[in-house]
Coordinates of C-alpha atoms and ligand atoms in Angstrom, one line a residue:
M1 CA 96.4 -132.8 -9.6
A2 CA 96.3 -136.2 -11.2
R3 CA 93.5 -136.8 -13.6
G4 CA 90.8 -138.8 -11.9
G5 CA 91.9 -137.6 -8.5
C6 CA 89.4 -136.0 -6.2
S7 CA 91.0 -132.9 -4.8
W8 CA 88.4 -130.7 -6.5
P9 CA 85.9 -128.8 -4.5
H10 CA 83.4 -131.2 -3.1
R11 CA 80.6 -130.4 -5.5
L12 CA 82.8 -131.2 -8.5
C13 CA 84.1 -134.4 -7.0
K14 CA 80.6 -135.6 -6.3
G15 CA 79.6 -134.7 -9.8
K16 CA 82.5 -136.6 -11.3
M17 CA 81.7 -139.8 -9.4
V18 CA 78.1 -139.5 -10.5
A19 CA 79.3 -139.0 -14.1
V20 CA 81.4 -142.2 -13.9
G21 CA 78.4 -144.0 -12.5
V22 CA 76.2 -142.7 -15.3
L23 CA 78.7 -143.8 -17.9
A24 CA 79.3 -147.2 -16.4
G25 CA 75.5 -147.8 -16.6
L26 CA 75.6 -147.1 -20.3
S27 CA 75.5 -150.8 -21.4
V28 CA 72.0 -151.0 -19.8
L29 CA 71.0 -147.6 -21.1
S30 CA 72.1 -148.2 -24.6
L31 CA 69.7 -151.2 -24.7
L32 CA 67.0 -148.9 -23.5
T33 CA 68.0 -146.4 -26.1
Y34 CA 67.1 -148.8 -29.0
G35 CA 63.6 -149.1 -27.6
Y36 CA 63.4 -145.5 -26.7
L37 CA 64.1 -144.3 -30.2
S38 CA 62.0 -144.8 -33.2
W39 CA 62.5 -141.4 -34.6
D40 CA 61.2 -142.1 -38.1
S41 CA 57.8 -143.0 -36.6
L42 CA 57.6 -139.7 -34.9
G43 CA 56.8 -137.7 -38.0
L44 CA 58.3 -134.6 -36.5
G45 CA 58.7 -131.2 -37.9
P46 CA 57.0 -129.2 -40.6
G47 CA 58.4 -130.0 -44.0
G48 CA 61.4 -132.0 -43.1
T49 CA 62.6 -131.8 -46.6
E50 CA 66.2 -131.7 -45.6
A51 CA 66.0 -134.5 -43.1
T52 CA 68.4 -137.3 -43.3
R53 CA 66.4 -140.3 -42.4
T54 CA 67.8 -143.3 -40.6
G55 CA 67.7 -146.2 -42.9
P56 CA 66.7 -149.8 -41.8
G57 CA 69.5 -151.6 -40.1
E58 CA 71.6 -148.5 -39.5
E59 CA 73.0 -148.4 -36.1
L60 CA 71.8 -145.8 -33.7
G61 CA 74.2 -144.4 -31.1
A62 CA 77.3 -146.5 -31.7
G63 CA 79.3 -144.7 -29.0
A64 CA 81.2 -147.3 -26.9
P65 CA 79.6 -147.9 -23.5
G66 CA 81.5 -146.0 -20.8
S67 CA 83.1 -143.6 -23.2
Q68 CA 83.0 -139.8 -22.9
P69 CA 79.6 -138.6 -24.1
H70 CA 79.2 -136.5 -27.3
I71 CA 78.1 -133.1 -26.3
V72 CA 75.8 -131.0 -28.5
F73 CA 75.0 -127.6 -27.2
I74 CA 72.3 -125.8 -29.2
L75 CA 71.9 -122.1 -28.4
A76 CA 69.0 -120.2 -29.9
D77 CA 69.2 -116.4 -30.2
D78 CA 66.5 -114.3 -28.6
Q79 CA 63.9 -117.0 -28.3
G80 CA 61.4 -115.8 -25.7
F81 CA 60.1 -117.7 -22.7
R82 CA 56.7 -118.2 -24.4
D83 CA 58.2 -119.0 -27.8
V84 CA 58.1 -122.8 -27.5
G85 CA 55.1 -125.0 -27.9
Y86 CA 55.3 -126.5 -24.4
H87 CA 55.0 -123.0 -22.8
G88 CA 51.7 -122.4 -24.6
S89 CA 52.9 -120.6 -27.7
E90 CA 50.7 -120.4 -30.8
I91 CA 53.9 -121.1 -32.7
R92 CA 54.3 -124.9 -33.1
T93 CA 57.6 -126.4 -32.2
P94 CA 57.0 -130.2 -32.4
T95 CA 60.7 -131.1 -32.3
L96 CA 61.5 -129.0 -29.3
D97 CA 58.4 -130.2 -27.6
K98 CA 59.2 -133.9 -28.3
L99 CA 62.9 -133.6 -27.3
A100 CA 62.0 -131.8 -24.1
A101 CA 59.2 -134.1 -23.2
E102 CA 61.5 -137.1 -23.5
G103 CA 64.3 -135.4 -21.7
V104 CA 64.3 -133.0 -18.7
K105 CA 62.7 -129.6 -19.0
L106 CA 64.5 -126.9 -17.1
E107 CA 61.8 -124.7 -15.6
N108 CA 63.9 -122.6 -13.3
Y109 CA 66.6 -121.9 -15.7
Y110 CA 68.4 -118.6 -16.1
V111 CA 70.7 -117.0 -18.7
Q112 CA 71.8 -113.4 -19.1
P113 CA 69.7 -110.7 -20.8
M114 CA 71.8 -110.3 -23.9
C115 CA 74.0 -112.2 -26.4
T116 CA 77.6 -111.5 -25.4
P117 CA 77.0 -111.9 -21.6
S118 CA 75.3 -115.3 -22.0
R119 CA 77.8 -116.6 -24.4
S120 CA 80.7 -115.4 -22.2
Q121 CA 79.2 -117.2 -19.2
F122 CA 78.5 -120.4 -21.0
I123 CA 82.1 -120.7 -22.4
T124 CA 83.9 -119.7 -19.1
G125 CA 81.6 -120.7 -16.3
K126 CA 82.1 -117.3 -14.8
Y127 CA 79.9 -114.3 -14.1
Q128 CA 80.5 -111.1 -16.1
I129 CA 82.0 -109.4 -13.0
H130 CA 84.8 -111.9 -13.2
T131 CA 85.6 -111.5 -16.9
G132 CA 85.2 -107.7 -17.3
L133 CA 82.2 -108.0 -19.7
Q134 CA 79.7 -106.5 -17.2
H135 CA 78.5 -103.8 -19.5
S136 CA 76.3 -104.4 -22.6
I137 CA 77.6 -106.5 -25.5
I138 CA 80.8 -106.5 -27.5
R139 CA 80.2 -104.1 -30.4
P140 CA 81.8 -104.9 -33.8
T141 CA 83.9 -101.7 -33.8
Q142 CA 85.2 -102.1 -30.3
P143 CA 88.7 -103.5 -29.7
N144 CA 87.4 -105.9 -27.2
C145 CA 86.9 -109.7 -26.8
L146 CA 86.5 -112.3 -24.1
P147 CA 89.7 -111.7 -22.2
L148 CA 92.3 -114.3 -23.2
D149 CA 93.3 -115.3 -19.7
N150 CA 89.9 -117.1 -19.3
V151 CA 90.1 -120.8 -20.1
T152 CA 87.2 -121.8 -22.3
L153 CA 85.0 -124.9 -22.3
P154 CA 86.3 -126.2 -25.7
Q155 CA 89.9 -125.8 -24.5
K156 CA 89.1 -127.9 -21.5
L157 CA 87.3 -130.6 -23.5
K158 CA 90.2 -130.7 -26.0
E159 CA 92.5 -131.5 -23.1
V160 CA 90.6 -134.8 -22.6
G161 CA 90.5 -135.8 -26.2
Y162 CA 87.4 -134.1 -27.6
S163 CA 87.1 -132.9 -31.1
T164 CA 85.6 -129.4 -30.9
H165 CA 83.5 -127.7 -33.5
M166 CA 81.5 -124.5 -33.5
V167 CA 78.8 -123.6 -36.0
G168 CA 77.0 -120.3 -35.8
K169 CA 77.2 -117.0 -34.0
W170 CA 80.3 -116.2 -31.9
H171 CA 79.8 -112.6 -30.6
L172 CA 82.7 -112.8 -28.2
G173 CA 84.9 -110.4 -30.0
F174 CA 87.4 -110.6 -32.9
Y175 CA 89.5 -107.5 -33.0
R176 CA 92.7 -109.6 -32.7
R177 CA 93.3 -113.0 -34.3
E178 CA 93.9 -114.4 -30.8
C179 CA 90.2 -113.8 -30.0
M180 CA 88.9 -115.9 -32.9
P181 CA 87.0 -119.1 -32.1
T182 CA 89.8 -121.2 -33.6
Q183 CA 92.2 -119.6 -31.1
R184 CA 89.8 -120.1 -28.2
G185 CA 89.5 -123.9 -28.3
F186 CA 87.6 -124.8 -31.4
D187 CA 89.2 -127.1 -34.0
T188 CA 86.8 -125.7 -36.6
F189 CA 84.5 -122.7 -36.9
F190 CA 81.9 -121.9 -39.4
G191 CA 79.7 -119.0 -38.7
S192 CA 79.5 -115.2 -38.0
L193 CA 81.5 -113.1 -35.6
L194 CA 79.0 -110.3 -35.0
G195 CA 75.7 -110.2 -33.1
S196 CA 73.4 -110.1 -36.1
G197 CA 73.2 -109.7 -39.9
D198 CA 71.3 -110.6 -43.0
Y199 CA 70.3 -114.3 -42.9
Y200 CA 70.9 -114.7 -46.7
T201 CA 73.7 -112.3 -47.7
H202 CA 75.6 -112.6 -44.4
F203 CA 76.3 -108.9 -44.5
K204 CA 76.0 -106.5 -41.6
C205 CA 76.0 -102.7 -41.4
D206 CA 76.9 -101.5 -37.9
S207 CA 76.1 -97.9 -38.8
P208 CA 75.6 -96.1 -42.1
G209 CA 78.5 -96.9 -44.4
I210 CA 80.2 -99.2 -41.9
C211 CA 79.3 -102.5 -43.6
G212 CA 80.9 -105.8 -44.3
Y213 CA 80.7 -109.5 -44.9
D214 CA 80.4 -111.7 -41.8
L215 CA 80.7 -115.4 -42.5
Y216 CA 83.8 -117.4 -41.7
E217 CA 85.2 -120.8 -42.3
N218 CA 87.8 -121.0 -39.6
D219 CA 89.9 -117.9 -39.8
N220 CA 89.0 -116.8 -43.3
A221 CA 85.9 -115.2 -44.9
A222 CA 83.8 -117.9 -46.4
W223 CA 83.1 -116.1 -49.7
D224 CA 82.0 -119.4 -51.3
H225 CA 78.9 -119.2 -49.2
D226 CA 78.0 -115.7 -50.4
N227 CA 75.1 -117.3 -52.4
G228 CA 72.0 -116.5 -50.4
I229 CA 71.6 -119.6 -48.3
Y230 CA 69.4 -119.0 -45.3
S231 CA 71.6 -119.3 -42.2
T232 CA 69.5 -121.7 -40.2
Q233 CA 69.6 -124.2 -43.1
M234 CA 73.2 -123.5 -44.0
Y235 CA 74.4 -124.1 -40.4
T236 CA 72.4 -127.3 -40.2
Q237 CA 74.0 -128.6 -43.4
K238 CA 77.4 -127.8 -41.9
V239 CA 76.6 -129.7 -38.8
Q240 CA 75.5 -132.7 -40.9
Q241 CA 78.8 -132.5 -42.8
I242 CA 80.8 -132.5 -39.5
L243 CA 78.9 -135.4 -38.1
A244 CA 79.3 -137.4 -41.3
S245 CA 83.0 -136.9 -41.5
H246 CA 83.9 -137.5 -37.8
N247 CA 84.4 -140.8 -36.1
P248 CA 81.6 -141.4 -33.6
R249 CA 83.9 -143.4 -31.4
K250 CA 85.9 -140.2 -30.7
P251 CA 84.1 -137.7 -28.4
I252 CA 82.9 -134.6 -30.1
F253 CA 81.8 -131.2 -28.7
L254 CA 79.5 -129.4 -31.1
Y255 CA 78.4 -125.9 -30.2
I256 CA 75.6 -124.9 -32.5
A257 CA 74.7 -121.2 -32.0
Y258 CA 72.0 -120.5 -34.5
Q259 CA 71.4 -116.9 -35.6
A260 CA 67.7 -117.6 -35.4
V261 CA 65.4 -116.1 -34.1
H262 CA 67.2 -112.8 -33.7
S263 CA 66.2 -109.9 -35.9
P264 CA 66.2 -109.1 -38.9
L265 CA 63.0 -111.1 -39.3
Q266 CA 63.7 -113.2 -42.3
A267 CA 62.5 -116.7 -43.2
P268 CA 62.0 -118.8 -46.4
G269 CA 58.5 -118.5 -47.7
K270 CA 57.3 -122.0 -47.1
Y271 CA 57.6 -121.5 -43.3
F272 CA 54.9 -118.9 -43.3
E273 CA 52.3 -121.4 -44.5
H274 CA 50.9 -122.2 -41.0
Y275 CA 51.0 -118.7 -39.7
R276 CA 49.1 -116.6 -42.2
S277 CA 46.4 -116.0 -39.5
I278 CA 48.8 -114.1 -37.2
N279 CA 48.0 -110.5 -37.9
N280 CA 51.0 -109.0 -36.3
I281 CA 53.5 -109.1 -39.1
N282 CA 56.6 -109.2 -36.9
R283 CA 55.1 -112.1 -35.0
R284 CA 54.2 -113.9 -38.2
R285 CA 57.8 -113.6 -39.5
Y286 CA 59.2 -114.7 -36.2
A287 CA 56.9 -117.7 -36.2
A288 CA 58.2 -118.7 -39.6
M289 CA 61.8 -118.3 -38.4
L290 CA 61.1 -120.5 -35.3
A291 CA 59.3 -123.1 -37.4
C292 CA 62.5 -123.3 -39.6
L293 CA 64.7 -123.6 -36.5
D294 CA 62.5 -126.4 -35.1
E295 CA 62.9 -128.3 -38.3
A296 CA 66.7 -127.7 -38.2
I297 CA 66.9 -129.2 -34.8
N298 CA 65.0 -132.2 -36.0
N299 CA 67.6 -132.6 -38.8
V300 CA 70.5 -132.2 -36.4
T301 CA 69.0 -134.9 -34.2
L302 CA 68.4 -137.2 -37.1
A303 CA 72.0 -136.7 -38.2
L304 CA 73.2 -137.7 -34.7
K305 CA 71.3 -140.9 -35.1
K306 CA 72.2 -141.6 -38.7
Y307 CA 76.0 -141.2 -38.0
G308 CA 76.0 -143.2 -34.8
Y309 CA 76.4 -140.5 -32.1
Y310 CA 73.0 -140.4 -30.5
G311 CA 73.2 -143.3 -28.0
N312 CA 76.1 -141.7 -26.2
S313 CA 75.1 -138.0 -26.6
I314 CA 73.9 -135.2 -24.5
I315 CA 71.8 -132.6 -26.3
I316 CA 71.4 -129.3 -24.4
Y317 CA 69.0 -126.7 -25.8
S318 CA 69.0 -123.1 -24.5
S319 CA 67.9 -119.7 -25.5
D320 CA 70.6 -117.0 -24.9
N321 CA 68.2 -114.4 -23.5
G322 CA 64.5 -113.4 -23.4
G323 CA 62.5 -112.5 -26.4
Q324 CA 62.3 -109.0 -27.9
P325 CA 58.6 -108.1 -28.3
M326 CA 59.3 -105.4 -30.8
A327 CA 60.9 -108.0 -33.0
G328 CA 58.3 -110.7 -32.7
G329 CA 59.4 -112.5 -29.5
S330 CA 57.2 -113.1 -26.5
N331 CA 58.0 -113.7 -22.8
W332 CA 54.4 -113.6 -21.6
P333 CA 53.4 -113.8 -18.8
L334 CA 56.8 -112.8 -17.6
R335 CA 57.7 -109.2 -17.1
G336 CA 60.1 -107.2 -19.3
S337 CA 62.0 -108.3 -22.3
K338 CA 65.5 -109.0 -23.7
G339 CA 68.0 -106.6 -22.3
T340 CA 66.3 -106.3 -18.9
Y341 CA 66.8 -108.0 -15.6
W342 CA 63.1 -108.7 -15.2
E343 CA 62.3 -112.4 -15.5
G344 CA 61.3 -111.9 -19.2
G345 CA 64.9 -111.0 -20.0
I346 CA 66.7 -113.8 -18.2
R347 CA 64.4 -116.7 -17.5
A348 CA 65.0 -119.0 -20.5
V349 CA 63.7 -121.9 -22.5
G350 CA 66.0 -124.8 -21.8
F351 CA 66.1 -128.6 -21.7
V352 CA 68.4 -131.5 -21.8
H353 CA 67.7 -134.5 -24.0
S354 CA 69.9 -137.6 -23.7
P355 CA 69.7 -141.4 -23.5
L356 CA 72.1 -141.0 -20.6
L357 CA 69.6 -139.2 -18.4
K358 CA 68.2 -141.2 -15.5
N359 CA 64.9 -139.3 -15.0
K360 CA 63.7 -139.0 -18.6
G361 CA 60.4 -137.2 -19.1
S362 CA 60.7 -135.0 -16.0
V363 CA 60.6 -131.3 -15.2
C364 CA 63.5 -129.8 -13.2
K365 CA 62.3 -126.9 -11.1
E366 CA 65.7 -126.4 -9.3
L367 CA 67.7 -123.3 -9.9
V368 CA 70.0 -123.7 -12.9
H369 CA 72.2 -121.0 -14.5
I370 CA 74.0 -120.8 -17.8
T371 CA 77.4 -120.8 -16.0
D372 CA 76.6 -124.3 -14.7
W373 CA 77.2 -125.9 -18.1
F374 CA 81.0 -125.3 -17.9
P375 CA 81.7 -127.5 -14.8
T376 CA 78.9 -129.9 -15.6
L377 CA 80.1 -130.7 -19.0
I378 CA 83.8 -130.9 -18.1
T379 CA 82.9 -133.3 -15.4
L380 CA 80.8 -135.5 -17.7
A381 CA 83.7 -135.4 -20.2
E382 CA 86.0 -136.8 -17.4
G383 CA 88.0 -133.6 -17.6
Q384 CA 89.4 -131.6 -14.7
I385 CA 88.7 -128.2 -13.4
D386 CA 91.9 -126.4 -12.5
E387 CA 92.0 -125.5 -8.9
D388 CA 93.0 -121.9 -9.6
I389 CA 90.0 -121.2 -11.7
Q390 CA 87.4 -119.5 -9.6
L391 CA 84.2 -120.7 -11.2
D392 CA 80.7 -119.3 -10.6
G393 CA 79.0 -122.4 -12.1
Y394 CA 78.1 -125.6 -10.3
D395 CA 78.0 -129.2 -11.5
I396 CA 74.3 -129.7 -11.8
W397 CA 74.2 -133.1 -13.6
E398 CA 72.7 -135.0 -10.6
T399 CA 70.1 -132.3 -10.3
I400 CA 69.0 -132.7 -14.0
S401 CA 69.5 -136.4 -14.4
E402 CA 68.4 -137.7 -11.0
G403 CA 66.1 -134.9 -9.7
R404 CA 68.4 -134.0 -6.8
R405 CA 68.5 -130.6 -5.1
S406 CA 70.5 -128.0 -7.0
P407 CA 73.8 -127.1 -5.3
R408 CA 73.0 -123.5 -6.4
V409 CA 71.3 -121.2 -4.0
D410 CA 71.9 -117.9 -5.6
I411 CA 72.6 -116.2 -8.9
L412 CA 74.3 -113.0 -9.4
H413 CA 72.4 -111.8 -12.4
N414 CA 74.8 -108.9 -12.8
I415 CA 76.4 -105.8 -11.4
D416 CA 77.0 -103.1 -14.1
P417 CA 79.0 -100.3 -12.4
I418 CA 78.9 -98.1 -15.4
Y419 CA 75.1 -98.3 -16.0
T420 CA 74.0 -95.8 -13.4
K421 CA 71.0 -94.3 -15.1
A422 CA 68.7 -94.4 -12.1
K423 CA 68.9 -90.7 -11.2
N424 CA 67.3 -91.1 -7.8
G425 CA 69.5 -94.0 -6.8
S426 CA 71.7 -93.4 -3.7
W427 CA 73.6 -95.0 -0.9
E428 CA 70.8 -93.8 1.4
A429 CA 68.2 -95.8 -0.5
G430 CA 70.5 -98.8 -0.2
Y431 CA 70.7 -98.5 3.6
G432 CA 74.3 -97.3 3.3
I433 CA 75.2 -100.8 2.0
W434 CA 74.8 -100.3 -1.7
N435 CA 74.4 -97.4 -4.2
T436 CA 71.1 -98.0 -5.7
A437 CA 71.9 -95.9 -8.8
I438 CA 73.9 -99.0 -10.0
Q439 CA 72.0 -101.5 -12.2
S440 CA 72.2 -104.8 -10.4
A441 CA 70.1 -107.9 -9.9
I442 CA 70.6 -110.9 -7.6
R443 CA 68.6 -114.0 -6.7
V444 CA 69.0 -115.8 -3.4
N445 CA 66.7 -118.8 -2.9
H446 CA 63.2 -117.5 -3.6
W447 CA 64.2 -113.9 -3.3
K448 CA 65.2 -111.5 -6.1
L449 CA 66.4 -108.0 -5.6
L450 CA 66.9 -105.4 -8.4
T451 CA 68.5 -102.0 -8.1
G452 CA 69.0 -99.1 -10.4
N453 CA 67.1 -99.1 -13.7
P454 CA 66.4 -102.8 -14.6
G455 CA 65.1 -101.8 -18.1
Y456 CA 61.8 -101.9 -19.9
S457 CA 59.3 -103.0 -17.2
D458 CA 56.0 -103.9 -18.9
W459 CA 54.2 -107.1 -19.3
V460 CA 53.7 -107.5 -23.0
P461 CA 50.7 -109.7 -23.9
P462 CA 51.0 -112.1 -26.8
Q463 CA 51.1 -110.2 -30.1
A464 CA 49.2 -112.8 -32.0
F465 CA 45.9 -111.0 -31.5
S466 CA 46.4 -107.9 -33.5
N467 CA 48.5 -105.7 -35.7
A468 CA 47.6 -102.5 -33.8
G469 CA 51.2 -101.8 -32.7
P470 CA 52.8 -101.2 -29.4
N471 CA 49.9 -99.4 -27.8
R472 CA 47.9 -102.6 -28.0
W473 CA 50.6 -104.2 -25.9
H474 CA 50.3 -102.0 -22.9
N475 CA 47.0 -103.2 -21.5
E476 CA 49.0 -104.7 -18.7
R477 CA 51.1 -101.7 -18.0
V478 CA 51.4 -100.6 -14.5
S479 CA 52.6 -97.1 -13.6
W480 CA 56.3 -96.8 -13.3
S481 CA 57.1 -95.5 -9.8
A482 CA 59.3 -92.5 -10.6
G483 CA 62.4 -92.5 -8.5
K484 CA 62.1 -96.1 -7.4
T485 CA 65.5 -97.9 -7.4
V486 CA 65.0 -101.0 -5.3
W487 CA 62.6 -103.9 -5.9
L488 CA 62.2 -107.2 -4.0
F489 CA 60.2 -110.2 -5.2
N490 CA 59.5 -113.7 -4.1
I491 CA 60.0 -115.3 -7.5
T492 CA 58.7 -118.7 -6.4
A493 CA 55.4 -117.2 -5.3
D494 CA 55.3 -114.4 -7.8
P495 CA 57.2 -115.3 -10.9
Y496 CA 55.6 -112.5 -12.8
E497 CA 57.1 -109.8 -10.5
R498 CA 53.8 -108.1 -9.8
V499 CA 54.1 -107.5 -6.1
D500 CA 57.2 -105.6 -4.9
L501 CA 58.0 -106.5 -1.3
S502 CA 60.9 -104.2 -0.7
A503 CA 59.0 -102.0 1.7
R504 CA 57.5 -104.9 3.6
Y505 CA 60.8 -106.9 4.1
P506 CA 63.6 -104.3 4.6
D507 CA 65.7 -106.9 6.4
V508 CA 65.6 -109.2 3.4
V509 CA 66.5 -106.2 1.2
K510 CA 69.5 -105.4 3.4
Q511 CA 70.6 -109.1 3.4
L512 CA 70.6 -109.2 -0.4
L513 CA 72.3 -105.8 -0.7
R514 CA 75.1 -107.2 1.5
R515 CA 75.4 -110.2 -0.7
L516 CA 75.6 -107.9 -3.7
S517 CA 78.3 -105.9 -1.9
Q518 CA 80.3 -109.2 -1.3
F519 CA 80.1 -110.1 -4.9
N520 CA 81.2 -106.7 -5.9
K521 CA 84.4 -107.0 -3.9
T522 CA 85.5 -109.8 -6.3
A523 CA 84.7 -107.8 -9.5
V524 CA 87.4 -107.0 -12.1
P525 CA 87.4 -103.7 -14.0
V526 CA 84.9 -103.3 -16.8
R527 CA 86.2 -103.6 -20.4
Y528 CA 84.2 -101.4 -22.7
P529 CA 86.6 -99.5 -24.9
P530 CA 85.6 -96.8 -27.4
K531 CA 85.3 -97.8 -31.0
D532 CA 88.3 -98.1 -33.2
P533 CA 88.0 -96.7 -36.8
R534 CA 90.4 -99.4 -38.0
S535 CA 87.6 -101.9 -37.5
N536 CA 85.9 -100.6 -40.7
P537 CA 85.5 -103.5 -43.1
K538 CA 86.5 -101.2 -46.0
L539 CA 90.0 -101.4 -44.6
N540 CA 89.8 -105.2 -44.4
G541 CA 88.8 -106.4 -47.8
G542 CA 85.1 -105.8 -47.2
V543 CA 85.0 -108.3 -44.3
W544 CA 84.4 -107.9 -40.6
G545 CA 87.5 -109.4 -39.0
P546 CA 90.6 -109.0 -36.9
W547 CA 92.1 -105.6 -37.5
F548 CA 94.3 -105.1 -34.5
K549 CA 97.8 -106.3 -35.3
E550 CA 100.0 -107.3 -32.4
D551 CA 103.1 -105.8 -34.1
E552 CA 101.3 -102.6 -34.6
K553 CA 100.3 -102.5 -31.0
K554 CA 103.9 -103.0 -30.0
K555 CA 105.2 -100.4 -32.3
K556 CA 102.7 -97.9 -31.2
S557 CA 103.4 -98.7 -27.6
D558 CA 107.2 -98.3 -28.1
K559 CA 106.7 -95.1 -30.0
S560 CA 104.5 -93.7 -27.3
K561 CA 106.9 -94.8 -24.6
G562 CA 109.7 -92.9 -26.4
A563 CA 107.5 -89.9 -26.9
N564 CA 106.3 -90.0 -23.3
K565 CA 109.9 -90.2 -22.1
Q566 CA 110.7 -87.0 -24.0
K567 CA 107.7 -85.2 -22.8
K568 CA 107.5 -86.8 -19.4
N569 CA 107.8 -83.7 -17.3
K570 CA 106.4 -81.3 -19.9
N571 CA 103.1 -82.7 -20.6
K572 CA 101.7 -84.9 -17.9
K573 CA 98.1 -84.0 -18.5
K574 CA 98.3 -85.2 -22.1
A575 CA 99.8 -88.5 -21.1
N576 CA 97.0 -89.1 -18.7
R577 CA 94.4 -88.6 -21.4
K578 CA 96.1 -91.2 -23.5
K579 CA 96.0 -93.6 -20.6
G580 CA 92.3 -93.1 -20.4
Q581 CA 92.0 -94.5 -23.9
S582 CA 93.6 -97.8 -23.0
L583 CA 91.7 -101.0 -23.6
H584 CA 90.6 -101.5 -20.1
C585 CA 88.1 -98.7 -20.0
R586 CA 87.3 -96.7 -16.9
S587 CA 83.9 -95.9 -15.5
R588 CA 83.9 -92.5 -17.2
L589 CA 82.9 -94.4 -20.4
A590 CA 79.4 -94.9 -19.0
G591 CA 77.7 -93.5 -22.1
G592 CA 79.7 -95.6 -24.5
Ligands
CA1 CA1 70.5 -113.0 -28.0

């Protein structure tokens, strides 16, 4: 298909035309931009000591009218639904509040309940059932990564001339060099490969004695940074360097995946200043971390202005999953927490801030999902979606920018065929349509259906009140119905999931089970291999990094082929066991 042609699915073509319209209107918008911005007068952010202020006469937003927009995607880690000022948090987030208020707040916005799943969906535009990452996260010792046959967002943006840079947490696997961010579409990478680690030393122990350094500059350990810089500030400095050295007339994609506010709960002392009154120590630390993150985003925004990107930029802010109450986060009044399919695990803080938005200062209550960024951003970048890529995301730019209806009517939150811990689940409970032992969740219009064990199911009140520990949190606990494996909620009417309607509306339950079943027919096998002892950083210079060599794999495979040939008829059982250990794991690995 020729670039600029319109043989895409209808929703994408439509989005592309709108994108062109938006960009053509930039000459008017850029004028508005100058009036719209007077950032220095905002006095945003606590401290602001590292802010790069825009000097008099410096040009804001020098991007040429009609050019491809600069895309800045900021992903926070484990920020809960209530952990933003404009959702009523006691933690102040003046930068986020201001950026969101001037942009479009996404108030019906969904992500996945954990790190790897959300990141995989953002970068591919696909549900986990279509990438093989349905189960849990990618663990550091597993020979697993985002399957290489998935085209990534930075790869698509590079095709249309973008410079692509990633700063922060990857968490999409690294066992082979081919899985590294620089091999998956990023021109540069500065950040960590694992899911968490020390904010200052950048070390991580996966289990006792299995420890290593986890900070990279492109494909090599960034030992020069082993000097105790707090990662939120270190990443922000890197972003400032990238923006300072790049030509703002060339489109840039900047993916900033902060480590904050994931555990361990660490923050520089000065950020505790405003939160000494919070008795709960975890919440106090978390508040300090979030205050630092808020300041960092102020500094990123200031750098976009100082170096001439802002006028032609789209800043997207998103959390990757719900908050973890045991580690200071709060999703109140939503049910559940990180790692669950209750709203508290998947309904996220998110907004878009951009001079290119038509409806600035609005709230979008249309359904938006993290897979939607892939087609939306490629379309805005004047790129093309290959016809053979089966995307699960929709182009939602008109929805966000102009307040139109979302093209999305459903979200497959997930189907995890190897998480079958609901002992009382059965085909019978699923009307013969679905085995309710399987953990799954789906949203169709206002309805949400959950099956299996959705995870921790309480409502956790704000922890700011006391330091009394978890018992204090369970005032809102409702009795867990033992044996229950199906729930139905009307999320629009009951966003807190207090009234299960599954018994009252069996026909709706059946309809949603059928939809689940349809989705399941398109699923690929789960990848969740057992850990590989060769991943130990001790064998890799003390660094977490690629350990699986392609040559080694080939040799091993040749050797085993030879061996198998000799033993073919003698030892069939043994060969089968070996097959069971292949990278594409089978459902028997449920406990892994
Ligand atoms: Ca996370």
